[in-house]
């Protein structure tokens, strides 16, 4: 005990610190110290404050310590066919590959086998938090959440709702059925500590007005967030117009049912073709865009003009969108976001300038992290999501600045460069295989 | 000895064989046998021919055996700053980052340190052959070739020629100086077995007419191939027009000096903006396009319409173009080629359909391989460039076809999935660290 600080719950990490305070302001502290107290960031320092100098230090000297990555949009049930079958556009892709695969999760045995692969790989990835789609199956989605809960990663998971315009083998038989299952699903998730439910209408075409209305009430009663898809593909948008003639935009087709944020949080994946009306609505309702550049390329959807969204002040984070995206790596998502922004500038509109390294780093950390509350940076009061990256395997014949090392890490590292991962102050992955034994008792973190 | 076959020089590899016979025809042989005789493919078989049944087999059962990858365009001297400084367009990028870095190779100490990193990583990559740019420095480029020669990889390496429009610190002082150094360079390379010289005018802006004329004569005297850059960036193309008003196209600005193929081979990197006149000239002269999609995105150059080139019957292979491309992985280059072809279709011209998995696999193997002669497939008479890939770490809850496994490997594997690599029948890399000890004596392969 020094100056009244209980050091029992203090962690001090030493290394090269990198974190974004805003999209225009990334901090670089060479040989710095990150102090974590009760799972919360106390501060990031160039020099260790005197009250900590006699405390034990986790020494990551020479390695880069940064906030954990946030995956705002991923389909765990599609991880099984990642890297395959990306030769079709959205609607054909859904009917040819995706619904068939998702229907298999009707079997809990299959779900066990498939979700185990996703969860194992997620633990080894740089992601600390994710917003995840399951399938329409309550039991399989709960099984996924059981697995996720044990990892210490923080996640929001949705049982998917679909009661129309879907194949016979993969549809819920009525809005009431869908809602009943959803309510049961939500109740059963109360036993989890690290994973929380989120309302997940697949997209407007899959949900009747009745289902949308009832889901909205469920959302309100349980005070949950929403995740769905928006304005991804031109044919999809035309179809939404046909299905809901009252809505002036795709976004309004959620908003008119109260499923588009406002006094609660909502994530909409893609927004490749969101027009000004839709963007204004998103800004007004504080909706989060999950930018999924890899997916948008693989399904030839197009390129979302993220620079515009940032100018509008719309919240943006990154999503892997597996399996339309082929990898769960958020480092790859940063590269993809950079790259497609360059092509948008070159091929679509040269008044929309490309994103910078600092901007995509912000999107992958604080940009998406704020969906989870105070998450995604090393400011005092933020939950301590931390990854430690070793870049020594990426050799260079001359000395690099920390800025250069971040850039190179984004482009060239893979999961094997990760030495350790902490979520809310608790070590959930260690390249040497050490994780905090008393993880689940140790802390008490409430997801938004 | 059986039926007159000397089994001493026969290698038999067992595993799942994948190889392209053309862009439209990829062969998949589950549990097949690849027979190599005197470093040359004897055949790929579903059932092992009876004359070999008593011979020793290298057993790669369950792994995928495919031709080695061909990198048709890479700057070894830029590997040091891979993954950094890709925020500018071509001409600014050259002046801000590239020329400064390349000028460092004036020091042989620096060249040693930097090239060692590239060569080590190249050995561990899936690439078996590459066409490589050094710098303007004769000694440093020879040092690179010494290192490459020892690896057993087959390469063509150019000392770069630049005698105008370049910074004072990185320019050759006259066409005669440049040519004199080039001739000495070529003569000194006669001691190498696996690496050969290639004439390498950097690009039209860097070379006076006098230099181009003289290089052309050197090329003819030594019967060498040519590599350079073509129609990469709009400002570059305008500049070429200003510098050479006689040429009707960028391609003609090489062709009028005899540096654009014909009765010898030439590779032109990029061709993002090649028009019909240029394409006809390339077809007529049998010029190879090195398609470098990652580079074209990173420097915001644009997208080369490869489907069009294939329809024209122009030769196409893939290039990593490090360091405008950030990775030397040719698996990544295949993914990039697929992805940008989708965006070209979506954003530029929807009459130009996207490339397929089989097509990019062809481009990375036989497409580029034919530049080196009979290289890039498992047809009888081809040089036995082989990589063995283990995809068991990429888990899936259901059984996959070999076609699906290839697709997934292209998207999701990295160098760590490579178990072994053979070049011209000789093992040059083994994940367990075993390479043929008598590699350099064992064979006699002549590069084109």
Tab-separated table of C-alpha atoms in Angstrom, chain A:
chain	number	residue	atom	x	y	z
A	1	UNK	CA	0.000	0.000	0.000
A	2	UNK	CA	1.368	3.374	-1.045
A	3	UNK	CA	-0.547	6.622	-0.942
A	4	UNK	CA	-3.694	4.602	-0.411
A	5	UNK	CA	-3.438	2.566	-3.626
A	6	UNK	CA	-4.256	-1.128	-3.250
A	7	UNK	CA	-1.484	-2.604	-5.416
A	8	UNK	CA	-3.037	-6.076	-5.325
A	9	UNK	CA	-5.230	-5.177	-8.263
A	10	UNK	CA	-2.671	-3.161	-10.194
A	11	UNK	CA	-1.005	-4.429	-13.385
A	12	UNK	CA	1.892	-2.573	-14.977
A	13	UNK	CA	2.853	-3.376	-18.574
A	14	UNK	CA	6.100	-2.017	-19.977
A	15	UNK	CA	6.678	-1.670	-23.716
A	16	UNK	CA	6.104	0.558	-26.733
A	17	UNK	CA	2.583	1.971	-26.403
A	18	UNK	CA	0.353	2.859	-29.355
A	19	UNK	CA	-3.257	3.968	-29.009
A	20	UNK	CA	-5.726	6.258	-30.747
A	21	UNK	CA	-7.372	9.128	-28.897
A	22	UNK	CA	-9.340	10.108	-31.989
A	23	UNK	CA	-9.182	9.450	-35.709
A	24	UNK	CA	-6.678	12.286	-36.043
A	25	UNK	CA	-4.644	11.642	-32.946
A	26	UNK	CA	-2.685	8.441	-32.383
A	27	UNK	CA	-0.307	8.377	-29.421
A	28	UNK	CA	3.101	6.718	-29.614
A	29	UNK	CA	5.062	6.202	-26.384
A	30	UNK	CA	8.389	4.412	-26.845
A	31	UNK	CA	9.405	2.461	-23.721
A	32	UNK	CA	6.294	3.479	-21.874
A	33	UNK	CA	4.214	2.071	-19.053
A	34	UNK	CA	0.567	1.103	-19.050
A	35	UNK	CA	-0.965	1.012	-15.597
A	36	UNK	CA	-4.162	-0.992	-15.141
A	37	UNK	CA	-6.119	-0.846	-11.912
A	38	UNK	CA	-9.119	-3.039	-11.223
A	39	UNK	CA	-9.316	-3.923	-14.929
A	40	UNK	CA	-9.472	-0.275	-15.899
A	41	UNK	CA	-6.766	1.844	-17.489
A	42	UNK	CA	-5.198	4.108	-14.889
A	43	UNK	CA	-2.877	5.725	-17.374
A	44	UNK	CA	-0.280	5.412	-20.140
A	45	UNK	CA	3.036	7.022	-19.187
A	46	UNK	CA	6.450	7.776	-20.615
A	47	UNK	CA	7.833	7.599	-17.080
A	48	UNK	CA	6.328	5.373	-14.438
A	49	UNK	CA	4.698	7.485	-11.697
A	50	UNK	CA	6.644	7.226	-8.447
A	51	UNK	CA	3.905	5.394	-6.531
A	52	UNK	CA	4.386	2.360	-8.803
A	53	UNK	CA	8.160	2.152	-8.980
A	54	UNK	CA	8.442	-0.685	-6.486
A	55	UNK	CA	5.691	-2.759	-8.067
A	56	UNK	CA	6.132	-5.785	-10.280
A	57	UNK	CA	6.193	-5.062	-13.991
A	58	UNK	CA	5.148	-7.295	-16.891
A	59	UNK	CA	8.068	-6.542	-19.122
A	60	UNK	CA	7.282	-6.353	-22.837
A	61	UNK	CA	10.232	-4.114	-23.676
A	62	UNK	CA	10.731	-3.880	-27.456
A	63	UNK	CA	7.210	-5.084	-28.159
A	64	UNK	CA	4.223	-3.017	-29.158
A	65	UNK	CA	1.354	-2.721	-26.691
A	66	UNK	CA	-1.923	-1.528	-28.201
A	67	UNK	CA	-5.673	-1.743	-27.553
A	68	UNK	CA	-7.379	-5.000	-28.560
A	69	UNK	CA	-9.152	-5.097	-31.896
A	70	UNK	CA	-12.938	-4.817	-32.186
A	71	UNK	CA	-14.819	-6.899	-34.777
A	72	UNK	CA	-18.181	-5.162	-35.159
A	73	UNK	CA	-19.638	-7.696	-37.587
A	74	UNK	CA	-18.979	-11.399	-37.979
A	75	UNK	CA	-21.063	-14.518	-38.645
A	76	UNK	CA	-19.622	-17.252	-36.416
A	77	UNK	CA	-21.794	-19.819	-38.177
A	78	UNK	CA	-20.149	-19.025	-41.507
A	79	UNK	CA	-16.607	-19.508	-40.257
A	80	UNK	CA	-16.804	-23.110	-41.470
A	81	UNK	CA	-16.747	-22.037	-45.111
A	82	UNK	CA	-14.425	-19.054	-44.841
A	83	UNK	CA	-12.189	-18.706	-47.867
A	84	UNK	CA	-14.614	-20.559	-50.130
A	85	UNK	CA	-17.544	-19.745	-52.373
A	86	UNK	CA	-17.106	-16.027	-52.876
A	87	UNK	CA	-17.867	-16.076	-56.576
A	88	UNK	CA	-21.440	-14.736	-56.335
A	89	UNK	CA	-23.172	-11.517	-55.393
A	90	UNK	CA	-24.988	-11.203	-52.077
A	91	UNK	CA	-28.442	-12.665	-52.769
A	92	UNK	CA	-27.149	-15.574	-54.851
A	93	UNK	CA	-24.377	-16.156	-52.344
A	94	UNK	CA	-26.931	-16.399	-49.526
A	95	UNK	CA	-29.072	-18.883	-51.418
A	96	UNK	CA	-26.257	-20.957	-52.863
A	97	UNK	CA	-23.896	-21.303	-49.915
A	98	UNK	CA	-24.892	-19.479	-46.792
A	99	UNK	CA	-28.393	-20.566	-45.869
A	100	UNK	CA	-27.424	-24.189	-46.547
A	101	UNK	CA	-24.492	-23.938	-44.185
A	102	UNK	CA	-26.394	-22.056	-41.493
A	103	UNK	CA	-29.217	-24.607	-41.582
A	104	UNK	CA	-26.757	-27.270	-40.391
A	105	UNK	CA	-26.672	-25.628	-36.960
A	106	UNK	CA	-30.031	-27.213	-36.345
A	107	UNK	CA	-27.790	-30.059	-35.154
A	108	UNK	CA	-26.135	-29.305	-31.853
A	109	UNK	CA	-23.407	-31.791	-32.690
A	110	UNK	CA	-22.551	-29.857	-35.804
A	111	UNK	CA	-22.708	-26.572	-33.912
A	112	UNK	CA	-20.297	-27.922	-31.300
A	113	UNK	CA	-17.795	-28.982	-33.896
A	114	UNK	CA	-18.060	-25.847	-36.024
A	115	UNK	CA	-18.208	-23.216	-33.294
A	116	UNK	CA	-15.259	-24.748	-31.480
A	117	UNK	CA	-13.108	-23.978	-34.511
A	118	UNK	CA	-14.256	-20.363	-34.637
A	119	UNK	CA	-13.837	-19.769	-30.920
A	120	UNK	CA	-10.365	-21.307	-30.805
A	121	UNK	CA	-9.199	-19.148	-33.681
A	122	UNK	CA	-10.831	-16.041	-32.189
A	123	UNK	CA	-8.881	-16.501	-28.957
A	124	UNK	CA	-5.629	-16.669	-30.939
A	125	UNK	CA	-6.564	-13.587	-32.983
A	126	UNK	CA	-5.961	-9.957	-32.029
A	127	UNK	CA	-9.694	-9.416	-31.439
A	128	UNK	CA	-10.793	-8.721	-27.874
A	129	UNK	CA	-14.459	-7.926	-28.543
A	130	UNK	CA	-16.910	-8.874	-31.264
A	131	UNK	CA	-20.535	-8.513	-32.306
A	132	UNK	CA	-21.526	-11.900	-33.642
A	133	UNK	CA	-24.350	-13.440	-35.659
A	134	UNK	CA	-25.304	-17.036	-34.835
A	135	UNK	CA	-28.126	-18.735	-36.741
A	136	UNK	CA	-31.892	-18.902	-36.262
A	137	UNK	CA	-31.291	-21.783	-33.844
A	138	UNK	CA	-31.621	-20.917	-30.171
A	139	UNK	CA	-29.783	-23.947	-28.823
A	140	UNK	CA	-26.825	-23.720	-31.167
A	141	UNK	CA	-26.449	-20.004	-30.519
A	142	UNK	CA	-26.495	-20.596	-26.764
A	143	UNK	CA	-23.828	-23.254	-27.219
A	144	UNK	CA	-21.690	-20.737	-29.090
A	145	UNK	CA	-22.139	-18.296	-26.223
A	146	UNK	CA	-21.147	-20.913	-23.656
A	147	UNK	CA	-17.901	-21.429	-25.521
A	148	UNK	CA	-17.310	-17.709	-25.939
A	149	UNK	CA	-18.081	-16.975	-22.306
A	150	UNK	CA	-15.266	-19.227	-21.135
A	151	UNK	CA	-12.670	-17.438	-23.241
A	152	UNK	CA	-12.888	-14.165	-21.365
A	153	UNK	CA	-13.432	-12.312	-24.637
A	154	UNK	CA	-16.309	-9.832	-24.522
A	155	UNK	CA	-18.957	-10.477	-27.124
A	156	UNK	CA	-22.514	-9.725	-28.110
A	157	UNK	CA	-24.217	-12.570	-29.899
A	158	UNK	CA	-27.492	-12.691	-31.776
A	159	UNK	CA	-29.876	-15.506	-32.472
A	160	UNK	CA	-30.869	-14.576	-36.007
A	161	UNK	CA	-34.511	-13.766	-36.852
A	162	UNK	CA	-35.916	-14.773	-40.263
A	163	UNK	CA	-39.593	-15.377	-40.973
A	164	UNK	CA	-39.960	-14.658	-44.699
A	165	UNK	CA	-38.285	-14.806	-48.108
A	166	UNK	CA	-36.020	-17.600	-46.936
A	167	UNK	CA	-35.734	-21.243	-48.046
A	168	UNK	CA	-38.082	-23.808	-46.480
A	169	UNK	CA	-35.193	-25.546	-44.779
A	170	UNK	CA	-33.985	-22.366	-43.095
A	171	UNK	CA	-36.840	-20.172	-41.902
A	172	UNK	CA	-38.860	-19.581	-38.765
A	173	UNK	CA	-42.513	-20.488	-39.260
A	174	UNK	CA	-44.062	-17.329	-37.873
A	175	UNK	CA	-43.207	-14.024	-36.286
A	176	UNK	CA	-44.550	-15.380	-33.005
A	177	UNK	CA	-42.328	-18.452	-33.175
A	178	UNK	CA	-39.327	-16.278	-33.894
A	179	UNK	CA	-40.099	-13.900	-31.052
A	180	UNK	CA	-40.826	-16.684	-28.560
A	181	UNK	CA	-37.494	-18.323	-29.302
A	182	UNK	CA	-35.763	-14.979	-29.033
A	183	UNK	CA	-37.237	-14.247	-25.619
A	184	UNK	CA	-36.240	-17.694	-24.354
A	185	UNK	CA	-32.787	-17.151	-25.845
A	186	UNK	CA	-32.393	-13.837	-24.061
A	187	UNK	CA	-33.484	-15.291	-20.726
A	188	UNK	CA	-31.063	-18.185	-20.973
A	189	UNK	CA	-28.142	-15.863	-21.666
A	190	UNK	CA	-28.449	-14.336	-18.201
A	191	UNK	CA	-26.074	-17.014	-16.921
A	192	UNK	CA	-23.186	-15.674	-18.985
A	193	UNK	CA	-20.702	-13.169	-17.735
A	194	UNK	CA	-18.706	-12.157	-20.816
A	195	UNK	CA	-21.189	-12.648	-23.622
A	196	UNK	CA	-24.492	-10.833	-23.950
A	197	UNK	CA	-27.445	-11.114	-26.312
A	198	UNK	CA	-28.155	-8.625	-29.071
A	199	UNK	CA	-31.297	-8.328	-31.190
A	200	UNK	CA	-30.478	-9.629	-34.678
A	201	UNK	CA	-33.044	-9.364	-37.465
A	202	UNK	CA	-31.029	-10.789	-40.393
A	203	UNK	CA	-31.983	-8.013	-42.785
A	204	UNK	CA	-35.205	-6.375	-43.933
A	205	UNK	CA	-35.985	-8.964	-46.653
A	206	UNK	CA	-35.931	-11.819	-44.090
A	207	UNK	CA	-38.298	-10.195	-41.567
A	208	UNK	CA	-42.023	-9.465	-41.832
A	209	UNK	CA	-43.324	-6.172	-40.505
A	210	UNK	CA	-44.987	-8.127	-37.717
A	211	UNK	CA	-41.668	-9.651	-36.682
A	212	UNK	CA	-39.926	-6.291	-36.803
A	213	UNK	CA	-42.592	-4.725	-34.587
A	214	UNK	CA	-42.476	-7.516	-32.057
A	215	UNK	CA	-38.669	-7.665	-32.016
A	216	UNK	CA	-38.626	-3.972	-31.316
A	217	UNK	CA	-40.760	-4.510	-28.228
A	218	UNK	CA	-38.538	-7.358	-27.058
A	219	UNK	CA	-35.528	-5.128	-27.535
A	220	UNK	CA	-37.090	-2.411	-25.437
A	221	UNK	CA	-38.207	-4.727	-22.631
A	222	UNK	CA	-34.738	-6.233	-22.289
A	223	UNK	CA	-32.848	-3.040	-23.032
A	224	UNK	CA	-30.687	-4.584	-25.735
A	225	UNK	CA	-28.725	-3.339	-28.714
A	226	UNK	CA	-29.468	-4.252	-32.345
A	227	UNK	CA	-27.293	-5.546	-35.172
A	228	UNK	CA	-28.255	-6.024	-38.791
A	229	UNK	CA	-27.279	-5.318	-42.411
A	230	UNK	CA	-27.849	-2.154	-44.427
A	231	UNK	CA	-27.482	-1.021	-48.032
A	232	UNK	CA	-24.888	-3.622	-48.958
A	233	UNK	CA	-25.795	-4.552	-52.521
A	234	UNK	CA	-27.769	-2.818	-55.275
A	235	UNK	CA	-30.171	-5.705	-55.938
A	236	UNK	CA	-30.738	-6.125	-52.205
A	237	UNK	CA	-31.640	-2.429	-51.929
A	238	UNK	CA	-34.118	-2.693	-54.819
A	239	UNK	CA	-35.678	-5.692	-53.134
A	240	UNK	CA	-36.065	-3.842	-49.845
A	241	UNK	CA	-37.824	-1.036	-51.749
A	242	UNK	CA	-40.275	-3.551	-53.210
A	243	UNK	CA	-40.887	-5.223	-49.864
A	244	UNK	CA	-41.400	-2.040	-47.879
A	245	UNK	CA	-42.873	0.702	-50.026
A	246	UNK	CA	-43.530	2.988	-47.061
A	247	UNK	CA	-39.856	3.423	-46.236
A	248	UNK	CA	-37.989	6.124	-48.157
A	249	UNK	CA	-34.682	4.419	-47.512
A	250	UNK	CA	-33.401	1.054	-46.376
A	251	UNK	CA	-32.493	2.636	-43.049
A	252	UNK	CA	-36.019	3.903	-42.579
A	253	UNK	CA	-37.248	0.310	-43.039
A	254	UNK	CA	-35.564	-0.430	-39.702
A	255	UNK	CA	-36.196	2.947	-38.113
A	256	UNK	CA	-39.976	2.885	-38.631
A	257	UNK	CA	-40.088	-0.196	-36.377
A	258	UNK	CA	-37.717	1.244	-33.782
A	259	UNK	CA	-34.819	-0.989	-34.752
A	260	UNK	CA	-32.374	1.689	-35.849
A	261	UNK	CA	-30.812	3.029	-32.660
A	262	UNK	CA	-31.666	6.311	-30.993
A	263	UNK	CA	-31.695	5.943	-27.205
A	264	UNK	CA	-29.958	2.582	-27.551
A	265	UNK	CA	-27.143	1.286	-29.746
A	266	UNK	CA	-27.427	-0.294	-33.180
A	267	UNK	CA	-24.814	-1.566	-35.629
A	268	UNK	CA	-25.536	-1.693	-39.323
A	269	UNK	CA	-23.076	-3.644	-41.423
A	270	UNK	CA	-21.861	-2.393	-44.829
A	271	UNK	CA	-23.659	0.855	-45.801
A	272	UNK	CA	-21.984	0.702	-49.210
A	273	UNK	CA	-24.821	2.645	-50.838
A	274	UNK	CA	-26.189	4.732	-47.966
A	275	UNK	CA	-27.376	8.056	-49.377
A	276	UNK	CA	-27.480	11.401	-47.601
A	277	UNK	CA	-30.946	10.760	-46.142
A	278	UNK	CA	-29.752	7.476	-44.670
A	279	UNK	CA	-26.528	8.996	-43.359
A	280	UNK	CA	-28.433	11.819	-41.655
A	281	UNK	CA	-30.699	9.240	-40.043
A	282	UNK	CA	-27.689	7.247	-38.860
A	283	UNK	CA	-26.045	10.329	-37.436
A	284	UNK	CA	-29.267	11.360	-35.688
A	285	UNK	CA	-29.807	7.878	-34.224
A	286	UNK	CA	-26.161	7.369	-33.312
A	287	UNK	CA	-26.051	4.206	-35.426
A	288	UNK	CA	-22.697	2.428	-35.854
A	289	UNK	CA	-21.497	1.474	-39.311
A	290	UNK	CA	-19.609	-1.827	-39.375
A	291	UNK	CA	-17.348	-1.250	-42.369
A	292	UNK	CA	-16.543	-4.639	-43.913
A	293	UNK	CA	-14.257	-3.885	-46.868
A	294	UNK	CA	-13.118	-7.445	-47.550
A	295	UNK	CA	-16.686	-8.686	-47.748
A	296	UNK	CA	-17.710	-5.796	-49.974
A	297	UNK	CA	-14.952	-6.717	-52.404
A	298	UNK	CA	-15.437	-10.499	-52.307
A	299	UNK	CA	-19.154	-10.259	-53.060
A	300	UNK	CA	-18.460	-7.450	-55.539
A	301	UNK	CA	-20.828	-5.219	-53.579
A	302	UNK	CA	-18.780	-2.053	-53.985
A	303	UNK	CA	-16.888	0.321	-51.700
A	304	UNK	CA	-18.347	2.207	-48.743
A	305	UNK	CA	-17.093	5.823	-48.668
A	306	UNK	CA	-15.900	5.853	-45.064
A	307	UNK	CA	-14.282	9.281	-45.360
A	308	UNK	CA	-17.785	10.689	-46.008
A	309	UNK	CA	-19.228	8.914	-42.971
A	310	UNK	CA	-16.468	10.295	-40.755
A	311	UNK	CA	-17.144	13.809	-42.079
A	312	UNK	CA	-20.838	13.350	-41.294
A	313	UNK	CA	-19.850	12.351	-37.762
A	314	UNK	CA	-21.355	8.876	-38.134
A	315	UNK	CA	-19.835	6.218	-35.844
A	316	UNK	CA	-17.677	3.741	-37.767
A	317	UNK	CA	-15.896	0.561	-36.742
A	318	UNK	CA	-14.545	-2.371	-38.753
A	319	UNK	CA	-16.052	-5.812	-39.287
A	320	UNK	CA	-14.518	-8.984	-40.675
A	321	UNK	CA	-17.917	-10.193	-41.913
A	322	UNK	CA	-16.730	-13.771	-42.188
A	323	UNK	CA	-17.556	-15.655	-44.405
A	324	UNK	CA	-18.206	-12.997	-47.045
A	325	UNK	CA	-14.940	-11.744	-45.609
A	326	UNK	CA	-12.477	-14.605	-45.647
A	327	UNK	CA	-10.503	-13.847	-42.482
A	328	UNK	CA	-11.292	-12.821	-38.902
A	329	UNK	CA	-8.077	-10.779	-38.741
A	330	UNK	CA	-8.820	-7.161	-37.886
A	331	UNK	CA	-5.297	-6.247	-38.959
A	332	UNK	CA	-6.325	-7.439	-42.394
A	333	UNK	CA	-9.534	-5.408	-42.078
A	334	UNK	CA	-7.432	-2.298	-41.457
A	335	UNK	CA	-5.390	-2.974	-44.599
A	336	UNK	CA	-8.548	-3.622	-46.598
A	337	UNK	CA	-10.112	-0.389	-45.363
A	338	UNK	CA	-7.013	1.526	-46.447
A	339	UNK	CA	-6.877	-0.178	-49.817
A	340	UNK	CA	-10.498	0.174	-50.852
A	341	UNK	CA	-10.458	3.829	-49.805
A	342	UNK	CA	-7.649	4.353	-52.313
A	343	UNK	CA	-9.625	2.644	-55.055
A	344	UNK	CA	-12.735	4.666	-54.179
A	345	UNK	CA	-10.669	7.828	-54.606
A	346	UNK	CA	-9.147	6.578	-57.854
A	347	UNK	CA	-12.189	4.955	-59.484
A	348	UNK	CA	-15.317	6.478	-57.975
A	349	UNK	CA	-14.882	9.979	-56.548
A	350	UNK	CA	-11.573	11.824	-56.342
A	351	UNK	CA	-13.035	14.335	-53.919
A	352	UNK	CA	-13.148	11.604	-51.246
A	353	UNK	CA	-9.569	11.255	-50.062
A	354	UNK	CA	-8.158	7.882	-48.962
A	355	UNK	CA	-7.977	6.879	-45.307
A	356	UNK	CA	-4.699	7.040	-43.404
A	357	UNK	CA	-2.936	4.439	-41.255
A	358	UNK	CA	-3.919	6.369	-38.142
A	359	UNK	CA	-7.555	6.504	-39.212
A	360	UNK	CA	-7.913	2.772	-39.823
A	361	UNK	CA	-6.118	2.071	-36.546
A	362	UNK	CA	-8.672	4.294	-34.835
A	363	UNK	CA	-11.551	2.505	-36.591
A	364	UNK	CA	-10.337	-0.951	-35.488
A	365	UNK	CA	-9.870	0.086	-31.867
A	366	UNK	CA	-11.684	3.121	-30.463
A	367	UNK	CA	-14.040	3.486	-33.447
A	368	UNK	CA	-15.636	0.093	-32.873
A	369	UNK	CA	-14.730	-0.089	-29.194
A	370	UNK	CA	-17.059	2.712	-28.175
A	371	UNK	CA	-19.963	0.433	-29.096
A	372	UNK	CA	-18.970	-1.541	-25.985
A	373	UNK	CA	-18.705	1.561	-23.764
A	374	UNK	CA	-15.332	2.898	-22.612
A	375	UNK	CA	-13.301	0.543	-24.765
A	376	UNK	CA	-10.608	0.870	-27.386
A	377	UNK	CA	-7.969	3.220	-26.052
A	378	UNK	CA	-5.544	3.699	-23.157
A	379	UNK	CA	-7.240	6.722	-21.632
A	380	UNK	CA	-7.890	6.679	-17.893
A	381	UNK	CA	-11.201	5.027	-17.140
A	382	UNK	CA	-11.254	2.758	-20.193
A	383	UNK	CA	-11.535	-1.006	-19.839
A	384	UNK	CA	-8.102	-2.538	-20.269
A	385	UNK	CA	-8.307	-4.439	-23.555
A	386	UNK	CA	-4.689	-4.902	-24.576
A	387	UNK	CA	-2.695	-6.857	-27.133
A	388	UNK	CA	1.068	-7.228	-27.147
A	389	UNK	CA	2.660	-7.628	-30.572
A	390	UNK	CA	6.196	-8.812	-31.252
A	391	UNK	CA	7.440	-7.470	-34.568
A	392	UNK	CA	10.989	-8.790	-34.437
A	393	UNK	CA	10.229	-11.478	-37.031
A	394	UNK	CA	9.515	-8.720	-39.566
A	395	UNK	CA	13.129	-7.832	-40.183
A	396	UNK	CA	14.483	-4.509	-41.376
A	397	UNK	CA	18.067	-3.458	-42.063
A	398	UNK	CA	17.620	-0.050	-40.414
A	399	UNK	CA	16.050	1.331	-37.258
A	400	UNK	CA	12.359	2.141	-37.407
A	401	UNK	CA	10.266	4.702	-35.600
A	402	UNK	CA	7.340	3.445	-33.588
A	403	UNK	CA	5.039	4.989	-36.216
A	404	UNK	CA	6.749	2.954	-38.935
A	405	UNK	CA	6.569	-0.185	-36.834
A	406	UNK	CA	2.814	0.249	-36.376
A	407	UNK	CA	2.336	0.653	-40.126
A	408	UNK	CA	4.421	-2.421	-40.865
A	409	UNK	CA	2.645	-4.423	-38.187
A	410	UNK	CA	-0.726	-3.588	-39.712
A	411	UNK	CA	0.361	-4.751	-43.153
A	412	UNK	CA	2.662	-7.647	-42.349
A	413	UNK	CA	1.913	-9.242	-39.007
A	414	UNK	CA	-0.268	-12.234	-38.422
A	415	UNK	CA	-1.688	-13.794	-35.273
A	416	UNK	CA	1.653	-15.460	-34.582
A	417	UNK	CA	3.097	-12.035	-33.809
A	418	UNK	CA	0.752	-11.698	-30.832
A	419	UNK	CA	2.501	-12.414	-27.550
A	420	UNK	CA	-0.369	-11.770	-25.148
A	421	UNK	CA	-3.950	-10.553	-25.049
A	422	UNK	CA	-5.857	-9.025	-22.148
A	423	UNK	CA	-9.564	-8.299	-22.029
A	424	UNK	CA	-10.805	-5.924	-19.348
A	425	UNK	CA	-7.487	-6.285	-17.580
A	426	UNK	CA	-7.456	-10.055	-17.577
A	427	UNK	CA	-4.986	-12.096	-19.638
A	428	UNK	CA	-6.974	-14.362	-21.974
A	429	UNK	CA	-4.140	-15.443	-24.255
A	430	UNK	CA	-0.426	-15.873	-23.834
A	431	UNK	CA	1.875	-17.183	-26.540
A	432	UNK	CA	3.510	-19.275	-23.813
A	433	UNK	CA	0.158	-20.696	-22.806
A	434	UNK	CA	-0.278	-18.816	-19.526
A	435	UNK	CA	-3.673	-17.329	-18.764
A	436	UNK	CA	-4.982	-15.956	-15.508
A	437	UNK	CA	-6.358	-18.931	-13.620
A	438	UNK	CA	-8.901	-17.045	-11.584
A	439	UNK	CA	-10.152	-15.170	-14.616
A	440	UNK	CA	-13.854	-15.528	-14.117
A	441	UNK	CA	-13.806	-14.626	-10.433
A	442	UNK	CA	-11.267	-11.901	-10.755
A	443	UNK	CA	-13.360	-9.143	-12.222
A	444	UNK	CA	-16.771	-7.770	-12.679
A	445	UNK	CA	-17.309	-6.064	-15.989
A	446	UNK	CA	-20.710	-5.286	-17.328
A	447	UNK	CA	-21.258	-5.086	-21.048
A	448	UNK	CA	-23.413	-2.289	-22.343
